[in-house]
Amino acid sequence: MINFEFYNPTRIIFGKDAILKLGRELSRYGNKVLVITGGGSAKRSGLLDHALRILKENNKQVWILDGIKPNPRLDSVYEGIKMCKTRQVELILAIGGGSVIDAAKAIAVGAATQHDIWDFYLRKLSVTKALPLGCMLTLAATGTEMNGNSVVTKWETREKNFISGSALFPKFSILDPTYTLTVPRDQTANGCVDMMVHVFEQYFSHTTDTPLQDRLCEGLMKTIIENALILAADPQDYTVRANILWCGTMALNELVGMGKKQDWATHIIEHELSAEYDIAHGAGLAILSPNWMAYVYKENKALFRQFAERVWDIQGNGKSEEEIILEGIRKTREFFVSIGAPATLEDAGIDESKISLMAARAVRFGPVGSMKKLGKEDVETILRNALV
Ligand code: NZQ
Ligand code: ZN
């Protein structure tokens, strides 16, 4: 295991009617609040209006920035920063999925600096401060509700970049599974794939002697698989929604990967797909991650065998190590497809025309991944293998 520091200051308020604790949280911050939300789902479910009523009861002065798009855009971030600065906003409240929360994080950083927010995403500057942020999450997927990351797209140049930092952790996140009951089948599947791949990025590693981290990851993966399969058949089951919501948070609140060298190549490559084609992040991951596995497993066969045996319960029965590993990869792909995620670039309507361009962009900050360091040609091969 390698040395690590674990810090996670986000207060999680989880369960039915968790929103009733919003007033208590609001009392800890100033009076001027910017509410940030997406394209309408929080309005339709009644969550936005409920939150606005509570803000009013607590005598808050409120402004709303709505219309944050999936794969959130830099333009909306600039708009939010301007609102915060002209109104001297003291708290940002994000109501929605990962895109809304990531945009809110960018706005929180941008409002606390004189620098151009995009310079942080270009890695020219490090994040040191941000306005306080509270979240009300409506989609189980990214883990952004309890981590220090934000991903934003500059649409004109198709650059999808991320920032990380302690200042980016939300102060509190309200997670009521009830508000995820309306998530449609495809977004539910995309979210389950995303959390599963977050675990892959931390689990598949050259760091050895991490039995607790391995078992935590395997427990998460098995729980995601079991619950995602039930949800695909019955999206209205509150208990299953609750379990999957907590899995999403645990998969990327930075706990299960502590002490391990992590990979993240699949995510970096996927960000090029969703930046170029505006597809859902989880859909891109479902296409790429089995192809990434097939490309890198020879770097650590023992771990890929452990994954096949412990997560997919594949029995040896005279099979070679190679056969066991490949069966594990095949089961991963079949699982994604069975819950409604795409398997190939063709399924997502993507052809080979921009593969070379996307591969070049994926390595613009240098080679990606740590299981196997991937340069442009490697990325290009993985993308080509994902075509059909
Ligand atoms: O905009 P609205 O109307 O809210 O609709 C959204 C959106 O169309 C809808 N939705 C959300 N909650 C709903 C709902 N529809 C019905 N009922 C509800 N309760 O779902 C659609 C997708 O929402 P979005 O927020 O884009 O999805 P997700 O949470 O998967 O976020 C994806 C973004 O997060 C980034 C991705 O790259 C992508 O930009 N990621 C952020 C990470 C982080 N900050 O740690 C890590 C991830 O790996 C990821 O990269
Ligand atoms: Zn992800």
XYZ file of N, CA and C in Angstrom, residues 2-190:
567
model
N 0.449 2.285 -0.706
C 1.244 3.515 -0.684
C 0.661 4.483 0.349
N 1.486 5.429 0.799
C 1.024 6.378 1.828
C -0.152 7.201 1.300
N -1.047 7.553 2.197
C -2.152 8.411 1.740
C -2.678 9.303 2.850
N -3.388 10.352 2.416
C -4.151 11.204 3.333
C -5.590 11.109 2.891
N -6.491 10.866 3.801
C -7.910 10.821 3.440
C -8.621 12.000 4.104
N -9.314 12.794 3.303
C -10.040 13.953 3.838
C -11.349 14.056 3.091
N -12.453 13.970 3.798
C -13.734 14.157 3.136
C -14.709 14.867 4.074
N -14.862 16.173 3.872
C -15.646 16.981 4.823
C -17.132 17.099 4.497
N -17.630 16.401 3.473
C -19.036 16.603 3.074
C -19.996 15.891 4.034
N -20.973 16.664 4.517
C -22.025 16.064 5.359
C -23.083 15.455 4.437
N -23.341 14.153 4.606
C -24.366 13.488 3.799
C -25.643 13.377 4.624
N -26.728 13.858 4.046
C -28.033 13.762 4.723
C -28.884 12.880 3.816
N -29.080 11.644 4.235
C -29.595 10.609 3.330
C -30.963 10.106 3.777
N -31.867 9.912 2.817
C -33.118 9.192 3.096
C -34.364 9.980 2.754
N -35.492 9.306 2.960
C -36.792 9.909 2.660
C -36.972 11.178 3.493
N -37.446 12.230 2.890
C -37.681 13.526 3.553
C -36.414 14.178 4.093
N -35.281 13.796 3.557
C -34.021 14.423 3.995
C -34.051 15.934 3.781
N -34.874 16.389 2.835
C -34.977 17.822 2.539
C -35.409 18.624 3.780
N -36.062 17.951 4.722
C -36.526 18.676 5.917
C -35.347 19.186 6.759
N -34.149 18.706 6.475
C -32.948 19.200 7.183
C -32.320 20.393 6.452
N -32.906 20.784 5.313
C -32.299 21.872 4.542
C -32.254 23.172 5.349
N -33.344 23.455 6.074
C -33.403 24.691 6.869
C -32.254 24.755 7.868
N -32.005 23.655 8.543
C -30.901 23.602 9.514
C -29.556 23.909 8.832
N -29.348 23.331 7.662
C -28.085 23.578 6.942
C -27.982 25.033 6.506
N -29.112 25.591 6.013
C -29.083 26.972 5.517
C -28.689 27.950 6.613
N -29.048 27.615 7.864
C -28.767 28.544 8.967
C -27.265 28.730 9.191
N -26.448 27.852 8.625
C -24.993 27.959 8.830
C -24.331 28.942 7.862
N -25.090 29.414 6.852
C -24.480 30.239 5.796
C -25.213 31.569 5.669
N -24.656 32.446 4.810
C -25.220 33.784 4.631
C -26.588 33.767 3.972
N -27.117 34.981 3.744
C -28.505 35.108 3.306
C -28.704 35.052 1.801
N -27.642 35.302 1.040
C -27.812 35.410 -0.412
C -27.456 34.079 -1.076
N -28.462 33.482 -1.711
C -28.290 32.110 -2.218
C -28.550 32.064 -3.729
N -27.629 31.437 -4.449
C -27.873 31.163 -5.879
C -28.251 29.692 -6.019
N -29.465 29.439 -6.532
C -29.916 28.073 -6.797
C -29.577 27.741 -8.251
N -28.932 26.597 -8.458
C -28.551 26.187 -9.815
C -29.254 24.875 -10.136
N -29.867 24.800 -11.305
C -30.588 23.574 -11.647
C -30.508 23.301 -13.157
N -31.081 22.159 -13.572
C -30.893 21.695 -14.948
C -32.028 22.086 -15.883
N -32.375 21.142 -16.747
C -33.320 21.454 -17.811
C -34.786 21.273 -17.465
N -35.121 20.951 -16.228
C -36.535 20.886 -15.866
C -36.951 19.714 -15.002
N -36.112 18.679 -14.865
C -36.570 17.503 -14.109
C -36.831 17.839 -12.631
N -36.048 18.719 -12.040
C -36.253 19.063 -10.622
C -37.514 19.903 -10.436
N -37.855 20.652 -11.464
C -39.098 21.429 -11.432
C -40.282 20.449 -11.512
N -40.204 19.531 -12.481
C -41.316 18.589 -12.690
C -41.542 17.697 -11.471
N -40.490 17.301 -10.788
C -40.664 16.378 -9.653
C -41.175 17.103 -8.402
N -41.122 18.439 -8.423
C -41.572 19.192 -7.251
C -40.427 19.533 -6.303
N -39.244 18.972 -6.540
C -38.116 19.208 -5.628
C -37.695 20.677 -5.613
N -37.616 21.284 -6.791
C -37.175 22.684 -6.856
C -38.124 23.575 -6.056
N -39.433 23.409 -6.270
C -40.398 24.259 -5.564
C -40.326 24.028 -4.060
N -40.157 22.774 -3.661
C -40.050 22.480 -2.224
C -38.830 23.191 -1.630
N -37.706 23.120 -2.332
C -36.487 23.774 -1.835
C -36.686 25.290 -1.773
N -37.350 25.851 -2.803
C -37.559 27.309 -2.823
C -38.454 27.752 -1.658
N -39.462 26.898 -1.324
C -40.317 27.225 -0.172
C -39.488 27.277 1.114
N -38.614 26.303 1.265
C -37.784 26.259 2.487
C -36.831 27.460 2.537
N -36.293 27.824 1.386
C -35.408 29.005 1.336
C -36.178 30.255 1.765
N -37.414 30.348 1.296
C -38.241 31.513 1.638
C -38.551 31.542 3.142
N -38.942 30.357 3.658
C -39.245 30.279 5.103
C -38.042 30.685 5.951
N -36.851 30.481 5.393
C -35.631 30.830 6.124
C -35.112 32.226 5.748
N -36.009 33.007 5.126
C -35.718 34.410 4.789
C -34.473 34.600 3.936
N -34.248 33.685 3.014
C -33.086 33.826 2.139
C -33.461 34.659 0.917
N -32.467 35.398 0.419
C -32.641 36.122 -0.831
C -32.123 35.197 -1.928
N -32.993 34.872 -2.908
C -32.666 33.773 -3.825
C -32.636 34.218 -5.289
N -31.629 33.765 -6.012
C -31.599 33.897 -7.469
C -31.507 32.495 -8.054
N -32.012 32.323 -9.272
C -31.990 30.987 -9.891
C -31.244 31.034 -11.216
N -30.339 30.085 -11.401
C -29.716 29.868 -12.715
C -30.163 28.484 -13.165
N -31.043 28.420 -14.177
C -31.507 27.099 -14.617
C -30.996 26.795 -16.026
N -31.351 25.625 -16.517
C -30.958 25.262 -17.887
C -29.547 24.714 -18.011
N -28.939 24.280 -16.900
C -27.607 23.654 -17.018
C -27.765 22.364 -17.819
N -26.958 22.229 -18.866
C -27.083 21.072 -19.764
C -26.266 19.890 -19.252
N -26.662 18.654 -19.663
C -25.760 17.508 -19.416
C -24.422 17.796 -20.106
N -23.329 17.278 -19.542
C -21.986 17.681 -19.993
C -21.929 19.214 -19.924
N -21.940 19.769 -18.715
C -22.177 21.221 -18.540
C -21.150 22.083 -19.266
N -21.670 23.218 -19.736
C -20.886 24.087 -20.618
C -20.267 25.261 -19.863
N -19.128 25.677 -20.345
C -18.404 26.799 -19.751
C -19.230 28.091 -19.794
N -20.009 28.281 -20.851
C -20.837 29.496 -20.965
C -21.731 29.692 -19.753
N -22.400 28.591 -19.323
C -23.299 28.704 -18.164
C -22.501 29.000 -16.900
N -21.284 28.467 -16.866
C -20.438 28.715 -15.694
C -20.110 30.207 -15.598
N -19.757 30.816 -16.732
C -19.468 32.262 -16.722
C -20.702 33.050 -16.260
N -21.862 32.612 -16.742
C -23.105 33.306 -16.372
C -23.314 33.251 -14.847
N -23.090 32.056 -14.295
C -23.257 31.887 -12.841
C -22.251 32.696 -12.045
N -21.024 32.749 -12.525
C -19.987 33.520 -11.811
C -20.382 35.000 -11.779
N -20.883 35.462 -12.912
C -21.293 36.875 -12.986
C -22.421 37.151 -11.986
N -23.387 36.229 -11.922
C -24.501 36.405 -10.975
C -23.974 36.454 -9.541
N -23.061 35.559 -9.214
C -22.514 35.520 -7.845
C -21.799 36.809 -7.506
N -21.020 37.310 -8.455
C -20.219 38.502 -8.158
C -21.089 39.750 -8.054
N -22.064 39.896 -8.963
C -22.869 41.126 -8.909
C -23.820 41.114 -7.711
N -24.235 39.922 -7.280
C -25.191 39.858 -6.149
C -24.529 39.506 -4.827
N -23.241 39.342 -4.827
C -22.497 38.938 -3.615
C -23.102 37.705 -2.943
N -23.289 36.686 -3.751
C -23.885 35.431 -3.281
C -23.005 34.799 -2.201
N -23.668 34.222 -1.171
C -22.913 33.642 -0.041
C -23.000 32.118 0.019
N -23.993 31.554 -0.686
C -24.122 30.094 -0.723
C -24.677 29.700 -2.089
N -24.130 28.617 -2.661
C -24.693 28.074 -3.899
C -25.411 26.785 -3.543
N -26.626 26.616 -4.051
C -27.384 25.389 -3.821
C -27.652 24.742 -5.174
N -27.039 23.581 -5.416
C -27.188 22.873 -6.695
C -28.272 21.817 -6.554
N -29.250 21.829 -7.471
C -30.351 20.860 -7.409
C -30.409 20.120 -8.744
N -29.940 18.870 -8.764
C -29.959 18.123 -10.019
C -28.950 16.992 -10.031
N -28.550 16.604 -11.256
C -27.579 15.517 -11.407
C -26.144 16.024 -11.349
N -25.236 15.177 -11.790
C -23.814 15.510 -11.715
C -23.463 16.757 -12.514
N -24.131 16.958 -13.636
C -23.798 18.122 -14.461
C -24.109 19.429 -13.745
N -25.265 19.458 -13.078
C -25.647 20.663 -12.334
C -24.641 20.906 -11.201
N -24.283 19.847 -10.499
C -23.369 20.004 -9.357
C -21.972 20.407 -9.847
N -21.522 19.813 -10.946
C -20.191 20.180 -11.462
C -20.150 21.632 -11.932
N -21.226 22.076 -12.576
C -21.282 23.481 -12.997
C -21.276 24.380 -11.761
N -22.020 23.954 -10.727
C -22.079 24.750 -9.487
C -20.704 24.836 -8.828
N -19.947 23.733 -8.883
C -18.590 23.761 -8.309
C -17.711 24.760 -9.069
N -17.825 24.737 -10.404
C -17.026 25.669 -11.211
C -17.398 27.111 -10.875
N -18.693 27.345 -10.712
C -19.163 28.694 -10.387
C -18.656 29.106 -8.999
N -18.662 28.143 -8.068
C -18.197 28.427 -6.703
C -16.720 28.832 -6.704
N -15.924 28.193 -7.552
C -14.495 28.546 -7.643
C -14.339 29.891 -8.352
N -15.046 30.033 -9.464
C -14.921 31.256 -10.266
C -15.357 32.496 -9.509
N -16.352 32.323 -8.622
C -16.863 33.468 -7.866
C -15.889 33.916 -6.786
N -14.951 33.046 -6.435
C -14.020 33.361 -5.344
C -12.640 33.770 -5.865
N -12.549 34.085 -7.164
C -11.248 34.456 -7.733
C -11.418 35.544 -8.796
N -10.339 36.241 -9.079
C -10.363 37.221 -10.182
C -9.880 36.573 -11.486
N -9.348 35.349 -11.390
C -8.810 34.687 -12.582
C -9.936 34.117 -13.447
N -9.607 33.835 -14.709
C -10.554 33.170 -15.609
C -10.712 31.715 -15.139
N -11.933 31.277 -14.892
C -12.166 29.922 -14.364
C -11.579 28.852 -15.289
N -11.551 29.094 -16.599
C -11.060 28.061 -17.518
C -9.561 27.791 -17.304
N -8.826 28.788 -16.796
C -7.395 28.563 -16.529
C -7.186 27.464 -15.472
N -8.168 27.283 -14.577
C -8.061 26.178 -13.594
C -8.224 24.844 -14.319
N -9.150 24.803 -15.274
C -9.409 23.559 -16.026
C -8.288 23.262 -17.022
N -7.503 24.295 -17.348
C -6.345 24.081 -18.234
C -5.090 23.752 -17.425
N -5.262 23.593 -16.118
C -4.167 23.243 -15.197
C -3.101 24.329 -15.083
N -3.502 25.577 -15.394
C -2.558 26.681 -15.207
C -2.595 27.162 -13.763
N -3.724 26.926 -13.077
C -3.908 27.382 -11.695
C -4.495 26.253 -10.860
N -4.191 26.249 -9.550
C -4.778 25.236 -8.648
C -5.906 25.855 -7.841
N -6.883 25.020 -7.533
C -8.028 25.508 -6.758
C -7.631 25.617 -5.286
N -7.838 26.803 -4.709
C -7.564 26.941 -3.263
C -8.795 27.400 -2.505
N -9.704 28.090 -3.163
C -10.910 28.517 -2.440
C -12.141 28.519 -3.342
N -13.297 28.474 -2.680
C -14.574 28.445 -3.406
C -15.670 28.923 -2.466
N -16.759 29.415 -3.031
C -17.933 29.730 -2.207
C -18.478 28.425 -1.635
N -19.148 28.466 -0.472
C -19.760 27.239 0.043
C -20.850 26.716 -0.900
N -20.888 25.385 -1.016
C -21.828 24.735 -1.931
C -22.626 23.674 -1.186
N -23.946 23.701 -1.368
C -24.813 22.623 -0.879
C -25.434 21.945 -2.079
N -25.706 20.641 -1.977
C -26.252 19.903 -3.123
C -27.524 19.145 -2.745
N -28.417 19.044 -3.720
C -29.550 18.133 -3.610
C -29.489 17.282 -4.867
N -29.021 16.062 -4.705
C -28.726 15.201 -5.857
C -29.979 14.462 -6.327
N -30.160 14.387 -7.656
C -31.342 13.700 -8.187
C -30.995 12.509 -9.074
N -29.731 12.190 -9.246
C -29.352 11.090 -10.148
C -28.132 10.369 -9.573
N -28.267 9.064 -9.380
C -27.158 8.278 -8.814
C -26.159 7.974 -9.915
N -24.954 8.514 -9.825
C -23.976 8.273 -10.898
C -22.566 8.703 -10.536
N -22.348 10.016 -10.488
C -20.974 10.543 -10.557
C -20.198 10.514 -9.246
N -20.885 10.614 -8.117
C -20.192 10.754 -6.831
C -19.784 12.184 -6.535
N -20.080 13.111 -7.453
C -19.667 14.509 -7.260
C -20.264 15.108 -5.983
N -21.394 14.532 -5.524
C -22.041 15.020 -4.298
C -21.147 14.850 -3.074
N -20.099 14.025 -3.163
C -19.223 13.826 -2.003
C -17.757 13.746 -2.429
N -17.418 14.465 -3.501
C -15.999 14.491 -3.869
C -15.550 15.898 -4.267
N -14.271 16.009 -4.559
C -13.684 17.316 -4.854
C -13.362 17.494 -6.325
N -14.225 16.959 -7.202
C -13.975 17.055 -8.647
C -15.097 17.825 -9.350
N -14.738 18.393 -10.481
C -15.746 19.016 -11.358
C -15.266 18.885 -12.797
N -16.210 18.538 -13.693
C -15.875 18.364 -15.112
C -16.734 19.332 -15.933
N -16.084 20.135 -16.774
C -16.806 21.145 -17.566
C -16.310 21.091 -19.015
N -17.213 21.411 -19.943
C -16.869 21.378 -21.373
C -16.880 22.783 -21.976
N -15.792 23.097 -22.689
C -15.788 24.307 -23.520
C -16.224 23.847 -24.901
N -17.476 24.093 -25.197
C -18.114 23.448 -26.336
C -17.475 23.855 -27.663
N -17.097 25.133 -27.793
C -16.579 25.608 -29.087
C -15.331 24.833 -29.506
N -14.504 24.440 -28.526
C -13.251 23.744 -28.859
C -13.336 22.258 -28.524
N -14.506 21.806 -28.071
C -14.712 20.398 -27.695
C -13.691 19.939 -26.630
N -13.360 20.842 -25.704
C -12.452 20.455 -24.611
C -13.281 20.156 -23.374
N -13.157 18.922 -22.874
C -13.838 18.555 -21.631
C -12.748 18.294 -20.597
N -12.623 19.191 -19.626
C -11.521 19.120 -18.659
C -12.055 19.045 -17.235
N -11.205 18.616 -16.314
C -11.641 18.538 -14.912
C -10.716 19.333 -14.004
N -11.249 19.665 -12.831
C -10.427 20.212 -11.747
C -10.694 19.373 -10.508
N -9.731 19.385 -9.592
C -9.893 18.683 -8.317
C -9.314 19.563 -7.218
N -9.850 19.406 -6.021
C -9.285 20.151 -4.892
C -10.179 20.066 -3.671
N -9.563 20.216 -2.508
C -10.323 20.114 -1.248
C -11.433 21.152 -1.164
N -11.183 22.345 -1.738
C -12.186 23.413 -1.646
C -13.454 23.060 -2.414
N -13.390 22.027 -3.253
C -14.530 21.671 -4.107
C -15.519 20.708 -3.459
N -15.175 20.178 -2.284
C -16.143 19.283 -1.629
C -17.379 20.091 -1.230
N -18.572 19.577 -1.542
C -19.771 20.269 -1.055
C -19.768 20.306 0.478
N -20.369 21.350 1.031
C -20.488 21.425 2.498
C -21.493 20.373 2.971
N -22.566 20.234 2.223
C -23.558 19.203 2.552
C -24.212 18.719 1.275
N -24.692 17.475 1.306
C -25.447 16.934 0.173
C -26.660 16.192 0.695
N -27.815 16.583 0.199
C -29.072 15.958 0.588
C -29.410 14.900 -0.461
N -29.530 13.666 -0.018
C -29.742 12.537 -0.940
C -31.029 11.822 -0.556
N -32.116 12.162 -1.236
C -33.379 11.481 -0.983
C -33.671 10.578 -2.191
N -33.632 9.248 -1.994
C -33.846 8.329 -3.122
C -35.168 8.581 -3.847
N -36.152 9.147 -3.136
C -37.455 9.423 -3.755
C -37.292 10.257 -5.020
N -36.344 11.212 -4.967
C -36.174 12.113 -6.107
C -35.425 11.464 -7.260
N -34.967 10.238 -7.075
C -34.330 9.537 -8.205
C -35.309 8.573 -8.884
N -36.529 8.457 -8.347
C -37.497 7.504 -8.919
C -37.905 7.885 -10.342
N -37.755 9.186 -10.670
C -38.191 9.644 -12.000
C -37.089 9.541 -13.059
N -35.899 9.109 -12.671
C -34.801 9.016 -13.657
C -35.166 7.957 -14.698
N -35.149 8.323 -16.005
C -35.539 7.349 -17.035
C -34.555 6.180 -17.128
N -35.001 5.131 -17.822
C -34.243 3.882 -17.868
C -32.814 4.088 -18.382
N -32.668 4.864 -19.466
C -31.317 5.009 -20.031
C -30.385 5.751 -19.078
N -30.888 6.804 -18.441
C -30.022 7.543 -17.502
C -29.731 6.714 -16.259
N -30.693 5.875 -15.864
C -30.446 4.988 -14.711
C -29.303 4.038 -15.047
N -29.374 3.457 -16.267
C -28.311 2.535 -16.701
C -26.976 3.257 -16.799
N -26.981 4.449 -17.401
C -25.726 5.202 -17.542
C -25.099 5.475 -16.176
